[in-house]
CSV table of C-alpha atoms and ligand atoms in Angstrom, one decimal:
chain,number,residue,atom,x,y,z
S,1,UNK,CA,40.0,-147.2,-118.5
S,2,UNK,CA,43.4,-147.7,-120.1
S,3,UNK,CA,43.2,-151.4,-119.6
S,4,UNK,CA,39.8,-151.6,-121.4
S,5,UNK,CA,41.2,-149.8,-124.3
S,6,UNK,CA,44.2,-152.0,-124.5
S,7,UNK,CA,42.0,-155.1,-124.5
S,8,UNK,CA,40.0,-153.8,-127.3
S,9,UNK,CA,43.0,-153.1,-129.4
S,10,UNK,CA,44.2,-156.7,-128.8
S,11,UNK,CA,41.0,-158.2,-130.1
S,12,UNK,CA,41.2,-156.1,-133.2
S,13,UNK,CA,44.8,-157.1,-133.8
S,14,UNK,CA,44.2,-160.8,-133.3
S,15,UNK,CA,41.2,-160.9,-135.6
S,16,UNK,CA,43.0,-159.0,-138.2
S,17,UNK,CA,46.0,-161.4,-138.0
S,18,UNK,CA,43.8,-164.4,-138.6
S,19,UNK,CA,42.5,-162.8,-141.8
S,20,UNK,CA,46.1,-162.3,-143.0
S,21,UNK,CA,46.4,-158.6,-143.1
S,22,UNK,CA,44.0,-156.2,-144.8
S,23,UNK,CA,42.2,-153.3,-143.1
S,24,UNK,CA,45.1,-152.4,-140.7
S,25,UNK,CA,45.4,-148.7,-140.8
S,26,UNK,CA,48.2,-146.9,-139.1
S,27,UNK,CA,46.1,-144.6,-136.8
S,28,UNK,CA,45.3,-147.2,-134.2
S,29,UNK,CA,48.8,-148.8,-134.1
S,30,UNK,CA,50.6,-146.2,-132.1
S,31,UNK,CA,51.5,-148.8,-129.5
S,32,UNK,CA,54.1,-150.7,-131.5
S,33,UNK,CA,54.9,-153.4,-128.9
S,34,UNK,CA,51.3,-154.8,-129.1
S,35,UNK,CA,51.3,-155.1,-132.8
S,36,UNK,CA,54.7,-156.7,-132.8
S,37,UNK,CA,53.7,-159.2,-130.2
S,38,UNK,CA,50.6,-160.2,-132.0
S,39,UNK,CA,52.3,-160.6,-135.3
S,40,UNK,CA,55.2,-162.5,-133.9
S,41,UNK,CA,53.0,-165.6,-133.3
S,42,UNK,CA,54.5,-168.0,-135.7
S,43,UNK,CA,52.0,-169.7,-138.0
S,44,UNK,CA,52.4,-172.0,-140.9
S,45,UNK,CA,50.7,-174.8,-142.7
S,46,UNK,CA,51.9,-177.6,-144.9
S,47,UNK,CA,50.3,-180.7,-146.6
S,48,UNK,CA,51.9,-183.9,-147.7
S,49,UNK,CA,50.8,-186.9,-149.7
S,50,UNK,CA,51.0,-190.2,-147.8
S,51,UNK,CA,52.8,-193.0,-149.7
S,52,UNK,CA,52.1,-196.6,-149.3
S,53,UNK,CA,54.6,-198.5,-147.3
S,54,UNK,CA,55.8,-202.1,-147.4
S,55,UNK,CA,53.6,-203.3,-144.5
S,56,UNK,CA,50.6,-202.4,-146.6
S,57,UNK,CA,50.5,-205.8,-148.1
S,58,UNK,CA,46.8,-206.2,-148.8
S,59,UNK,CA,45.6,-202.6,-148.8
S,60,UNK,CA,46.3,-199.5,-150.8
S,61,UNK,CA,46.3,-196.5,-148.6
S,62,UNK,CA,46.2,-193.1,-150.1
S,63,UNK,CA,45.7,-189.7,-148.6
S,64,UNK,CA,47.4,-186.7,-147.1
S,65,UNK,CA,48.5,-185.2,-143.9
S,66,UNK,CA,47.9,-181.5,-143.1
S,67,UNK,CA,50.2,-179.8,-140.6
S,68,UNK,CA,49.3,-176.5,-139.1
S,69,UNK,CA,51.5,-174.6,-136.6
S,70,UNK,CA,49.8,-172.0,-134.4
S,71,UNK,CA,52.1,-170.5,-131.9
S,72,UNK,CA,53.6,-173.3,-129.7
S,73,UNK,CA,51.2,-176.0,-130.9
S,74,UNK,CA,51.2,-178.3,-134.0
S,75,UNK,CA,47.8,-179.5,-135.1
S,76,UNK,CA,47.7,-182.5,-137.5
S,77,UNK,CA,44.9,-183.8,-139.7
S,78,UNK,CA,45.5,-186.9,-141.7
S,79,UNK,CA,42.8,-188.3,-144.1
S,80,UNK,CA,43.3,-191.6,-145.8
S,81,UNK,CA,41.3,-194.0,-148.1
S,82,UNK,CA,42.0,-197.5,-149.0
S,83,UNK,CA,42.8,-198.9,-145.5
S,84,UNK,CA,41.2,-202.0,-144.0
S,85,UNK,CA,37.6,-201.6,-142.8
S,86,UNK,CA,36.7,-201.0,-139.1
S,87,UNK,CA,40.3,-201.2,-138.0
S,88,UNK,CA,42.3,-199.2,-135.6
S,89,UNK,CA,45.3,-197.2,-136.9
S,90,UNK,CA,48.0,-195.1,-135.1
S,91,UNK,CA,50.3,-192.4,-136.5
S,92,UNK,CA,53.2,-190.7,-135.0
S,93,UNK,CA,55.8,-188.1,-136.1
S,94,UNK,CA,59.2,-189.7,-136.2
S,95,UNK,CA,62.7,-188.2,-136.0
S,96,UNK,CA,65.2,-189.2,-138.7
S,97,UNK,CA,66.6,-192.6,-138.1
S,98,UNK,CA,70.2,-193.9,-138.7
S,99,UNK,CA,69.5,-196.1,-141.7
S,100,UNK,CA,71.1,-194.4,-144.7
S,101,UNK,CA,68.4,-193.6,-147.2
S,102,UNK,CA,67.1,-190.7,-149.2
S,103,UNK,CA,63.6,-191.4,-147.9
S,104,UNK,CA,63.0,-190.5,-144.3
S,105,UNK,CA,60.2,-193.0,-144.2
S,106,UNK,CA,62.8,-195.8,-144.6
S,107,UNK,CA,65.3,-194.4,-142.1
S,108,UNK,CA,63.7,-196.4,-139.2
S,109,UNK,CA,63.7,-193.4,-136.9
S,110,UNK,CA,62.3,-193.2,-133.4
S,111,UNK,CA,58.5,-192.5,-133.0
S,112,UNK,CA,57.7,-189.3,-131.0
S,113,UNK,CA,55.1,-191.0,-128.8
S,114,UNK,CA,53.7,-187.7,-127.5
S,115,UNK,CA,52.4,-187.1,-131.0
S,116,UNK,CA,50.4,-190.4,-131.1
S,117,UNK,CA,47.1,-190.1,-133.0
S,118,UNK,CA,44.7,-193.2,-132.9
S,119,UNK,CA,41.6,-193.6,-135.0
S,120,UNK,CA,39.4,-196.3,-136.4
S,121,UNK,CA,38.5,-196.7,-140.1
S,122,UNK,CA,34.9,-196.8,-141.2
S,123,UNK,CA,33.3,-199.7,-143.1
S,124,UNK,CA,34.5,-198.2,-146.4
S,125,UNK,CA,38.1,-198.1,-145.4
S,126,UNK,CA,38.2,-194.3,-144.7
S,127,UNK,CA,40.3,-193.0,-141.9
S,128,UNK,CA,40.9,-189.7,-140.2
S,129,UNK,CA,43.6,-189.1,-137.6
S,130,UNK,CA,43.8,-185.8,-135.7
S,131,UNK,CA,46.1,-184.6,-133.0
S,132,UNK,CA,47.6,-181.6,-131.3
S,133,UNK,CA,51.1,-181.6,-129.8
S,134,UNK,CA,53.5,-179.1,-128.5
S,135,UNK,CA,55.8,-177.9,-131.3
S,136,UNK,CA,58.9,-178.6,-129.1
S,137,UNK,CA,58.0,-182.3,-129.3
S,138,UNK,CA,57.8,-182.6,-133.1
S,139,UNK,CA,59.9,-179.7,-134.4
S,140,UNK,CA,62.8,-182.0,-135.5
S,141,UNK,CA,60.6,-184.7,-137.0
S,142,UNK,CA,61.4,-185.9,-140.6
S,143,UNK,CA,58.4,-188.1,-141.3
S,144,UNK,CA,54.8,-188.9,-140.3
S,145,UNK,CA,54.0,-192.6,-140.3
S,146,UNK,CA,50.7,-194.4,-140.1
S,147,UNK,CA,50.7,-197.9,-138.6
S,148,UNK,CA,48.0,-200.5,-138.2
S,149,UNK,CA,47.2,-200.6,-134.4
S,150,UNK,CA,46.7,-203.6,-132.3
S,151,UNK,CA,43.7,-202.0,-130.7
S,152,UNK,CA,42.4,-198.6,-129.4
S,153,UNK,CA,45.4,-198.2,-127.2
S,154,UNK,CA,47.4,-197.3,-130.3
S,155,UNK,CA,50.1,-199.9,-129.9
S,156,UNK,CA,51.6,-200.3,-133.4
S,157,UNK,CA,51.1,-203.7,-135.1
S,158,UNK,CA,53.5,-203.0,-138.0
S,159,UNK,CA,56.2,-200.8,-139.2
S,160,UNK,CA,53.8,-198.6,-141.1
S,161,UNK,CA,51.3,-198.7,-144.0
S,162,UNK,CA,51.4,-195.1,-145.1
S,163,UNK,CA,54.1,-192.4,-144.7
S,164,UNK,CA,55.3,-189.0,-145.8
S,165,UNK,CA,58.4,-187.1,-145.2
S,166,UNK,CA,57.5,-183.8,-143.5
S,167,UNK,CA,59.0,-180.6,-142.3
S,168,UNK,CA,57.3,-178.8,-139.4
S,169,UNK,CA,56.5,-175.4,-140.9
M,1,LIG,CU1,55.2,-194.5,-135.8
């Protein structure tokens, strides 16, 4: 019977967390460790504008990348317009490179290949890239870079057509 009650409390706590507070009254919170545990799940979101990169010679990519941390996982959703039609693109998070620059996108840093996201643009040059990766893989990343891809394998065909400095929230 005790286990059933504990489970019920957990569900209440989780749903309340996802609504960012509100409605939590003290009476049901006598077990402090459970509430602490539920609230300790780190969450954060950030959104960045993607800037055109030198490899975008005959396209004008625009868009943004949304980054959402939920516990140990980072979910990424990038939306772009102005890319080539019906073309594969690939994006990665990158760590900071050694090239001295104020713009991480120009630092020539290593791609974090586990964060690879591949997508194909539509006939109108719209592109969505989504992915989910362990936070440990990308937590030190300083930029998010979208490359033209050679094919659906996601092998990059250029140094990048759209990029933004990022900080994992
Ligand atoms: Cu890359």
